[in-house]
Structure formats: structure tokens, C-alpha cells
């Protein structure tokens, strides 16, 4: 059952081969058995999950089930969920039980999905290795001395080890795609505004976007169908007609399903900077795409090289403003001893935030301060526009852009922790996509030294259904995405 696609799982539930309670129990047992090795979950609450499963079974018995009814899903601990501890990986929120559901959580509830637990993550989603969590690092199921990627590392590790059929993540600069790559999963960041950010704890609001982490593109399309949709409570949510993101996947296929597709290969992605083993796998995947009928064209993204620098001005600037709300007054951690109000703010924030979060707040307040705003923040915003323009010209010449997701396979725990800049460069291929607000997906494309590598596909705005299909056709032609790590029986 744990290797069933979401569609097959839904069919098994509909045919009464298994009940949602049994399926949920199966995963809860797997979590109980293996989570201590991975540290993928911050919170599991079996009674709550099983009550939801029970309700799902009743719904299925009435014949009212949908594609996700009764299926357990793990959620990144950045999504507020009513009655659940919602920590965002921080001591600051280590006592915060949310009184309401994020839009994403509410949508999964409405679909009848079961909430399996809250997954570990980098503190406030700041990181690329899941080592900045207050709850300790997550271990990669492919090699537990290595990182799973971040910041959605708990979600990725849980799905990779089959401790959840699928999970949610968020991606501000690569946090869905990079852990997907490092854990042999499919992970998608949709176009900015497609999924409501309501109740998703804010890091950098103009970049943050939720998305699915699954074992295949077909599974991700089903998850995205549940997650996407207009929400008036998020002012950046887009009011667009509902669409079925599985529609191209479900269309009949031919021997050359991608005939006529133009794949753009950015010179900047292939100019060095990526490990040769990963590059070899990416080149092989491009060869497979040609077999499927696609043609390739060389393109340029000239401002791409500035993306990490621009991101590390814009994201900390927004974070410094968003995180001002954590002051020990309304909710969250409050220092036990203090002299006066100011001292209470200082001590609560000094004790409640970890080093990476403090580093971002310092950078952010600096670049927004008088005299530096023009020199840093405005310049970064101009670069952001240039990057978006680069992509717009590229999409005149091609339908989809392909390259690596991450410059390397999973690195050792601790390897980059002491060098923030090295860590920041882990997202060199993903960050520009967030700056431009475009959709991107990472899919498994093979192994180097026993560790998975990811192929990134970037599309123009609102081409999720096509991107998912391009990923799906590749997954029908090979079995990389079906490989799972050993030792989690
Ligand atoms: N690694 C990047 C950062 O640390 C991106 C994180 C994310 O996408 N949430 O900011």
C-alpha cells in the first residue's frame, strides 16, 4: 500500500480494500518506528488524526469521497492548524497552539484528507539543510549522516521514507524543490498567488508560496488541485477560474508525447558551478527528453548571476518586518525574567530566535534603514525586475527551461553550517524563479554515489498543468522517481 500512487490509494479506499483508519494507522506505526532516526516530524497526534480518518470513512461510506478523501497528508509546521502545535521550527512558537486553520489546511480538510502530523523545518523556513530548526536537524533517509535539504526537510524526509504518502511545503527561494532533489521526490512551487498564503507563517511575503511534495508529478497534480484557489483573505491571491492540474497528465499519450516542445537550456546553468556528477545526470535527462520528442534551444538569462545577492537583500528585508510581530506580548515565547517592557522584548527575541533568524533580521533592518535603502533594497528590487525580464524574453524562444535543481547531491550534516554564504549558494538555481514569481518543479533524474539528484523544470506563469505533464511524461519513461531508500521497512 505504501507504494500506491495517490490515485491507487484513493481507489483502494473507494473499493473498501482498506479503510482510512487502517491506512492512517499504518503510517502512524511507520512514524513511531522510524521517526527517531530521521526527526522528520515535530508533532504527531494519533487521536486527532484517527478521528479525522474516522470521519473520512463515514464520508467514503456515503459515497461522497473525492481524490484525497481518507488519505493521510503531512504538513510543514509553517501552516497554522486549529488545535495543533504550530512552531515554524522555532523556540519562539514552541508553545503556540493555533486557534485557526491556514487556507491550505482548510482546503485539505474540505477534501477529506487526514492530517498525519506537522513536519520539521528550518526555523521560519530560513535555510537549505534543515539544520536551523529549534527541534534539531532532519536526517536524509538516503544517508542519515546527510541533510535532507531545506527548509521543507521534514516533509521531504517523511515522504521519501514513506512515513507519509505526500506532504506540503513552502518555497521562498527553493525550499520545496531543493529538498525534493536531495530526497528523490517531485516537488512543485506554483506561480506566486496560485495558493493562498493565509495562515502560512510569513517569512518573505513577496516570495513565499506553498506547494506539494510527492512521489510523482501525477501525485503533485492531485495535491495542487486541492491546494490552489482564490482566497480573499490573502491580498496577493489570484482570482482565476478553477483548473484541473491533472488534465494534461490524464490526456491520452502518443509515442512522442512531447513532440514540438521547445526546451530552453540557459547558458548560465551549464557554465560551471554544478558538480560534474549532477550535471551528467541532467544532461542524460535532457537526452531522454529529446527521445520523447522535445527539441532544445540555447537561451540566456544574463541577470541570473545576481539572483542570490538580490534575494539576500529582499528576503531578509521582508523577514525583518514580518518577524517584528514576535515580541513576547501576544503569543509565543516570553522570557521568564525581565525588568521592564523593553527588556522583555529584547530578552524574548534574544532567547526565542536562533542564529540564522537573527542574522536575517540584522541584514533586513540594515538594508531598509535610512541611507541604505536606496543603495541596497531599491537596487535589489531593480535586479528583480531584470530577472523577470530575462525569463520573459526566454519564454519567447522556448516553452520550458531545464537545468539542475541543486548544484550538488545531499551534503553532510554540519558541512556548510558554519559558512552561511556556501549555504546560500545551495539555492543558486532555484532563487531566480521565486524572484520572478514563476512556477518550477524538481523531479528525480538519477543517482550519484547512491544519492539522488534533481532536474528542475521552469515554466511561464500559470503553466502548472503543462509543467506537471512534462514531468509526468519523463516519469513514465524511467523509474528514477520510484526508487526508495533502504532500511525503512
Ligand atoms: N534557502 C533559502 C533561504 O534560506 C530559501 C528558503 C526557502 O525557500 N524557504 O532563505
XYZ file of C-alpha atoms and ligand atoms in Angstrom:
499
model
C 0.000 0.000 0.000
C 2.794 2.478 0.794
C 3.973 2.328 -2.826
C 0.493 3.033 -4.204
C 0.110 6.290 -6.091
C -2.426 8.690 -4.575
C -4.848 7.672 -7.291
C -4.399 3.973 -6.467
C -4.738 4.718 -2.758
C -7.990 6.576 -3.381
C -9.232 3.617 -5.427
C -8.314 1.181 -2.631
C -10.263 3.329 -0.180
C -13.248 3.593 -2.500
C -13.255 -0.186 -3.069
C -13.019 -0.819 0.681
C -9.749 -2.726 0.335
C -8.587 -0.609 3.239
C -10.232 1.986 5.462
C -8.847 5.431 6.129
C -8.423 4.470 9.797
C -6.305 1.453 8.778
C -4.293 3.492 6.317
C -3.677 6.216 8.878
C -2.689 3.615 11.471
C -0.247 2.105 9.003
C 1.528 5.452 8.620
C 1.357 6.272 12.333
C 3.068 2.956 13.043
C 5.743 3.705 10.478
C 6.299 7.112 12.070
C 6.554 5.505 15.522
C 9.116 3.047 14.157
C 11.328 5.331 12.077
C 10.902 8.942 13.074
C 13.582 8.876 15.770
C 16.157 8.124 13.070
C 15.006 10.984 10.830
C 13.471 13.625 13.135
C 11.067 14.428 10.305
C 8.030 15.180 12.468
C 7.718 17.796 15.194
C 4.183 16.809 16.176
C 2.067 13.733 15.690
C -1.292 13.445 17.394
C -2.664 9.955 16.666
C -6.011 10.546 18.356
C -6.710 13.630 16.281
C -5.546 12.003 13.039
C -7.603 8.880 13.667
C -10.712 10.945 14.445
C -10.292 12.622 11.059
C -9.785 9.225 9.436
C -12.983 8.017 11.046
C -14.867 10.993 9.632
C -13.321 10.277 6.227
C -14.500 6.671 6.408
C -18.036 7.872 7.107
C -17.812 10.185 4.124
C -16.499 7.390 1.915
C -19.322 5.123 3.092
C -21.813 7.772 1.977
C -20.179 7.691 -1.457
C -19.037 11.297 -1.098
C -15.301 10.719 -1.332
C -13.001 12.738 -3.587
C -9.451 12.075 -4.796
C -7.924 12.784 -1.362
C -10.671 11.642 0.997
C -9.190 9.433 3.697
C -5.571 9.893 2.560
C -3.122 10.962 5.265
C -1.015 14.019 4.415
C 1.859 15.523 6.426
C 2.052 19.307 6.716
C 5.063 21.524 7.143
C 4.915 23.105 10.587
C 4.620 26.548 8.992
C 0.884 26.045 8.363
C -1.389 27.065 11.221
C -3.751 24.221 12.060
C -6.516 24.623 14.592
C -5.722 22.840 17.868
C -2.262 21.784 16.675
C 1.035 22.989 17.990
C 2.380 25.183 15.162
C 6.036 26.019 15.803
C 7.565 27.093 12.473
C 10.652 25.264 13.741
C 11.278 27.986 16.329
C 11.541 28.248 20.092
C 9.607 31.488 19.591
C 6.485 29.477 18.737
C 7.295 26.352 20.747
C 4.164 26.916 22.874
C 1.836 28.162 20.123
C -1.324 26.157 19.533
C -3.049 27.730 16.568
C -6.665 28.816 17.065
C -7.403 28.632 13.328
C -6.607 26.772 10.102
C -4.434 28.099 7.312
C -6.182 28.150 3.931
C -4.097 25.187 2.783
C -5.070 23.132 5.849
C -8.743 24.069 5.456
C -8.655 23.001 1.818
C -7.219 19.600 2.681
C -9.889 19.226 5.378
C -12.569 20.109 2.874
C -11.159 17.440 0.547
C -11.463 14.915 3.391
C -7.703 14.334 3.731
C -6.352 13.224 7.107
C -3.733 15.355 8.821
C -0.904 12.998 9.713
C 1.286 15.432 11.615
C 3.425 18.549 11.448
C 6.839 18.221 9.882
C 10.172 19.622 10.939
C 11.616 22.586 9.072
C 14.321 25.217 9.192
C 13.442 27.931 11.685
C 10.937 30.276 9.984
C 11.857 28.487 6.718
C 15.318 30.075 6.690
C 17.787 27.500 5.470
C 18.689 24.940 2.828
C 19.551 21.970 5.010
C 17.003 21.755 7.816
C 19.752 22.348 10.356
C 18.409 25.632 11.762
C 15.337 24.057 13.402
C 14.938 24.536 17.148
C 13.865 20.863 17.129
C 17.169 19.665 15.722
C 18.247 18.673 12.236
C 16.350 16.313 9.961
C 18.347 13.398 8.542
C 18.234 12.348 4.906
C 16.689 8.856 4.572
C 19.162 8.054 1.763
C 22.077 8.582 4.160
C 21.326 9.705 7.668
C 24.659 11.488 8.060
C 23.478 13.892 5.351
C 20.986 16.755 5.153
C 17.565 16.280 3.522
C 17.693 19.832 2.129
C 15.585 22.644 3.464
C 13.632 24.354 4.546
C 10.874 21.763 3.945
C 13.260 18.976 5.013
C 10.875 17.199 7.380
C 8.195 16.977 4.701
C 10.720 15.647 2.176
C 12.258 13.095 4.553
C 8.825 11.867 5.642
C 7.647 11.209 2.074
C 10.983 9.723 0.975
C 10.976 7.222 3.862
C 7.281 6.507 3.240
C 6.264 7.962 6.610
C 3.606 9.888 4.656
C 2.079 9.353 1.209
C 2.593 13.059 0.412
C 3.273 16.354 2.148
C 3.056 20.110 1.859
C 5.961 22.507 1.795
C 6.692 26.148 1.170
C 9.229 27.654 -1.179
C 10.647 31.156 -0.761
C 13.915 30.547 -2.583
C 13.906 26.810 -3.258
C 12.592 25.143 -0.109
C 10.298 22.694 -1.906
C 12.438 21.975 -4.977
C 15.822 21.623 -3.246
C 14.710 19.055 -0.613
C 12.753 17.253 -3.347
C 16.013 16.963 -5.294
C 18.024 15.761 -2.304
C 15.411 13.156 -1.272
C 14.344 11.778 -4.697
C 10.914 13.408 -4.737
C 8.810 15.535 -7.014
C 8.152 18.998 -5.585
C 6.462 21.980 -7.123
C 6.407 25.688 -6.405
C 3.451 27.108 -8.319
C 3.129 30.597 -9.783
C 3.085 33.184 -6.986
C -0.523 33.781 -5.925
C -1.982 30.433 -7.021
C -2.150 29.084 -3.437
C -3.379 31.250 -0.578
C -0.773 32.282 1.994
C -3.463 32.833 4.643
C -2.323 31.160 7.854
C 1.064 30.241 6.428
C 3.553 31.875 8.768
C 5.216 34.639 6.753
C 8.930 34.706 6.000
C 9.282 36.887 2.871
C 5.745 37.605 1.734
C 6.506 38.566 -1.877
C 8.366 35.281 -2.426
C 6.659 32.690 -0.175
C 4.499 30.142 -1.935
C 3.145 26.796 -0.756
C 3.276 23.672 -2.869
C 3.160 19.878 -2.907
C 5.921 17.339 -2.228
C 5.099 13.905 -3.557
C 6.464 10.755 -5.137
C 5.409 11.683 -8.668
C 4.171 14.530 -10.823
C 0.785 12.820 -11.048
C 0.527 12.861 -7.232
C 1.594 16.519 -7.117
C -1.118 17.455 -9.619
C -3.757 15.871 -7.348
C -2.366 17.738 -4.329
C -2.227 21.026 -6.226
C -5.872 20.592 -7.229
C -6.733 20.612 -3.530
C -4.389 23.462 -2.590
C -4.954 26.067 -5.314
C -7.740 28.609 -5.435
C -8.635 32.214 -4.769
C -8.843 33.415 -1.184
C -9.926 36.937 -0.384
C -8.057 36.766 2.946
C -4.731 36.852 1.073
C -4.399 40.116 -0.853
C -1.910 38.510 -3.271
C -4.135 35.507 -4.019
C -5.116 35.422 -7.690
C -8.742 35.244 -8.691
C -8.598 32.873 -11.631
C -11.023 30.273 -12.937
C -10.518 26.895 -11.255
C -8.437 24.469 -13.289
C -7.684 20.761 -13.184
C -3.920 20.463 -12.911
C -4.115 16.757 -13.852
C -5.812 17.407 -17.180
C -2.731 17.137 -19.391
C -1.439 14.143 -17.453
C -4.760 12.373 -17.965
C -4.898 13.152 -21.693
C -4.063 10.225 -23.977
C -0.444 9.853 -24.869
C 1.436 9.027 -28.038
C 4.860 7.519 -28.729
C 6.347 11.038 -28.821
C 4.210 12.747 -26.179
C 6.357 15.870 -26.134
C 6.707 16.346 -29.890
C 7.196 20.014 -30.690
C 8.057 21.011 -27.112
C 10.871 23.561 -27.024
C 13.193 23.194 -24.049
C 15.367 26.196 -23.247
C 18.807 25.464 -21.820
C 20.197 28.584 -20.141
C 23.915 29.029 -20.789
C 24.258 30.327 -17.241
C 23.019 26.989 -15.823
C 25.583 24.996 -17.764
C 28.603 27.244 -17.308
C 30.121 25.502 -14.296
C 29.153 25.818 -10.656
C 27.325 22.496 -10.660
C 29.033 19.274 -9.589
C 30.023 17.165 -12.616
C 28.089 14.104 -11.348
C 24.843 16.076 -11.103
C 25.495 17.751 -14.461
C 25.971 14.358 -16.113
C 22.559 13.216 -14.861
C 20.953 16.461 -16.010
C 22.495 16.045 -19.487
C 21.211 12.460 -19.629
C 17.719 13.642 -18.689
C 17.823 16.230 -21.461
C 18.738 13.373 -23.831
C 15.660 11.469 -22.625
C 13.509 14.500 -23.309
C 14.784 14.573 -26.879
C 13.698 10.917 -27.173
C 10.236 11.992 -26.065
C 10.073 14.403 -28.980
C 11.304 17.669 -27.446
C 13.825 19.964 -29.116
C 16.341 22.055 -27.233
C 17.376 25.663 -27.769
C 20.113 27.587 -26.062
C 18.902 30.633 -24.144
C 20.419 33.327 -21.933
C 19.394 34.563 -18.510
C 22.018 37.308 -18.178
C 20.922 38.650 -14.783
C 20.692 35.213 -13.212
C 24.105 35.618 -11.549
C 22.702 38.451 -9.424
C 19.759 36.478 -8.085
C 21.283 35.170 -4.854
C 22.603 38.632 -3.945
C 19.254 40.300 -4.682
C 17.382 37.602 -2.756
C 19.562 38.041 0.331
C 18.569 41.706 0.430
C 14.855 41.338 -0.358
C 14.081 38.213 1.696
C 15.753 39.460 4.919
C 14.149 42.901 4.445
C 10.695 41.344 4.342
C 11.559 38.898 7.113
C 12.702 41.678 9.445
C 9.314 43.298 9.041
C 7.276 40.074 9.261
C 9.121 38.835 12.342
C 8.599 42.102 14.233
C 5.300 40.631 15.436
C 7.082 38.086 17.636
C 7.633 40.268 20.665
C 6.554 38.069 23.569
C 3.377 40.096 24.095
C 0.516 38.466 22.197
C 1.647 34.892 21.681
C 4.719 32.770 21.528
C 7.742 32.680 23.771
C 8.226 35.254 26.535
C 11.451 35.438 28.538
C 10.811 34.406 32.153
C 12.790 37.239 33.758
C 12.848 40.879 32.681
C 12.954 44.363 34.162
C 10.578 46.370 32.023
C 8.737 46.250 28.710
C 11.786 46.982 26.576
C 13.822 44.392 28.417
C 11.007 41.873 27.910
C 11.047 42.479 24.116
C 14.828 42.218 23.971
C 15.126 39.086 26.075
C 12.165 37.315 24.459
C 13.576 37.891 20.984
C 17.159 37.166 22.029
C 16.136 33.855 23.604
C 13.336 32.919 21.206
C 15.116 33.270 17.853
C 18.049 31.188 16.628
C 21.224 32.498 14.994
C 20.119 32.312 11.347
C 16.895 34.181 12.072
C 18.816 36.874 13.955
C 21.281 37.155 11.081
C 18.385 37.762 8.667
C 16.740 40.324 10.944
C 20.041 42.203 11.232
C 20.594 42.209 7.455
C 16.975 43.131 6.808
C 16.800 46.083 9.170
C 20.175 47.281 7.863
C 19.179 47.289 4.189
C 15.914 49.041 4.995
C 17.469 51.736 7.139
C 17.798 55.378 6.118
C 20.750 55.877 3.810
C 20.988 52.208 2.827
C 17.531 51.700 1.431
C 18.427 53.180 -1.974
C 21.818 51.526 -2.105
C 20.628 48.015 -1.279
C 16.894 47.482 -1.189
C 15.951 49.531 -4.242
C 18.870 48.120 -6.232
C 17.761 44.610 -5.357
C 14.239 45.386 -6.500
C 15.632 46.630 -9.833
C 17.592 43.403 -10.238
C 14.418 41.502 -9.509
C 12.779 43.248 -12.459
C 15.756 42.444 -14.718
C 15.500 38.773 -13.753
C 11.776 38.701 -14.531
C 12.539 40.363 -17.887
C 15.201 37.730 -18.645
C 12.632 34.984 -18.164
C 10.045 36.850 -20.250
C 12.483 37.038 -23.196
C 13.500 33.406 -22.694
C 9.880 32.261 -22.918
C 9.639 33.916 -26.350
C 12.061 31.230 -27.519
C 11.064 28.170 -25.507
C 8.165 26.557 -23.628
C 10.068 25.317 -20.618
C 13.506 25.888 -19.118
C 15.501 22.922 -17.829
C 18.558 22.680 -15.626
C 19.739 21.283 -12.309
C 17.736 21.934 -9.127
C 20.659 21.901 -6.742
C 24.379 22.183 -7.537
C 25.158 19.024 -5.548
C 23.590 15.951 -4.034
C 22.884 15.908 -0.282
C 25.817 17.247 1.727
C 26.958 16.117 5.166
C 25.187 17.456 8.240
C 27.365 20.276 9.561
C 29.325 20.630 6.320
C 28.013 24.086 5.432
C 26.534 25.152 8.757
C 29.471 27.383 9.655
C 29.541 29.159 6.291
C 26.267 30.972 5.546
C 27.348 32.059 2.061
C 28.097 28.467 0.984
C 24.689 27.513 2.348
C 23.009 30.386 0.470
C 24.609 29.189 -2.772
C 22.724 25.869 -2.485
C 19.791 27.753 -3.979
C 21.633 29.259 -6.912
C 19.359 27.533 -9.470
C 16.068 27.988 -7.654
C 16.015 31.541 -6.262
C 15.533 33.408 -9.557
C 12.251 31.531 -10.040
C 10.856 32.975 -6.803
C 12.104 36.466 -7.625
C 10.196 36.277 -10.916
C 7.143 34.564 -9.332
C 7.242 31.701 -11.854
C 6.288 28.035 -11.377
C 9.082 25.482 -11.003
C 9.227 21.769 -10.338
C 12.017 19.391 -9.352
C 11.926 15.745 -10.410
C 14.287 12.837 -9.724
C 16.805 12.275 -12.545
C 19.144 9.605 -11.214
C 21.763 8.879 -8.596
C 25.378 9.826 -7.996
C 27.228 7.824 -5.356
C 23.910 6.405 -4.143
C 22.405 9.866 -3.623
C 19.529 11.284 -5.661
C 19.793 14.305 -7.958
C 17.031 16.617 -9.162
C 16.141 18.072 -12.534
C 14.415 21.447 -12.466
C 11.756 22.478 -14.966
C 10.698 26.132 -15.003
C 7.597 27.318 -16.836
C 5.972 30.612 -17.718
C 3.247 31.979 -15.417
C 0.247 29.667 -14.932
C 1.682 26.734 -16.899
C 1.493 24.334 -13.939
C -0.640 21.767 -15.759
C 1.822 21.665 -18.638
C 4.888 21.552 -16.366
C 3.370 18.675 -14.409
C 2.689 16.862 -17.659
C 6.240 17.418 -18.936
C 7.470 15.944 -15.653
C 4.961 13.094 -15.869
C 5.980 12.008 -19.389
C 9.573 11.745 -18.214
C 8.451 9.711 -15.195
C 6.569 7.345 -17.478
C 9.764 6.739 -19.429
C 12.014 5.823 -16.477
C 11.904 4.648 -12.884
C 14.138 7.111 -11.009
C 11.211 8.531 -9.048
C 10.123 5.053 -7.912
C 13.392 4.340 -6.079
C 13.142 4.489 -2.321
C 15.785 4.456 0.369
C 16.547 1.142 2.087
C 16.084 0.500 5.782
C 12.543 1.781 6.272
C 10.520 -1.425 6.143
N 17.408 28.614 1.440
C 16.725 29.842 1.212
C 16.780 30.679 2.461
O 17.405 30.288 3.372
C 15.312 29.593 0.793
C 14.472 29.106 1.890
C 13.041 28.911 1.473
O 12.742 28.720 0.296
N 12.153 28.998 2.454
O 16.203 31.711 2.552
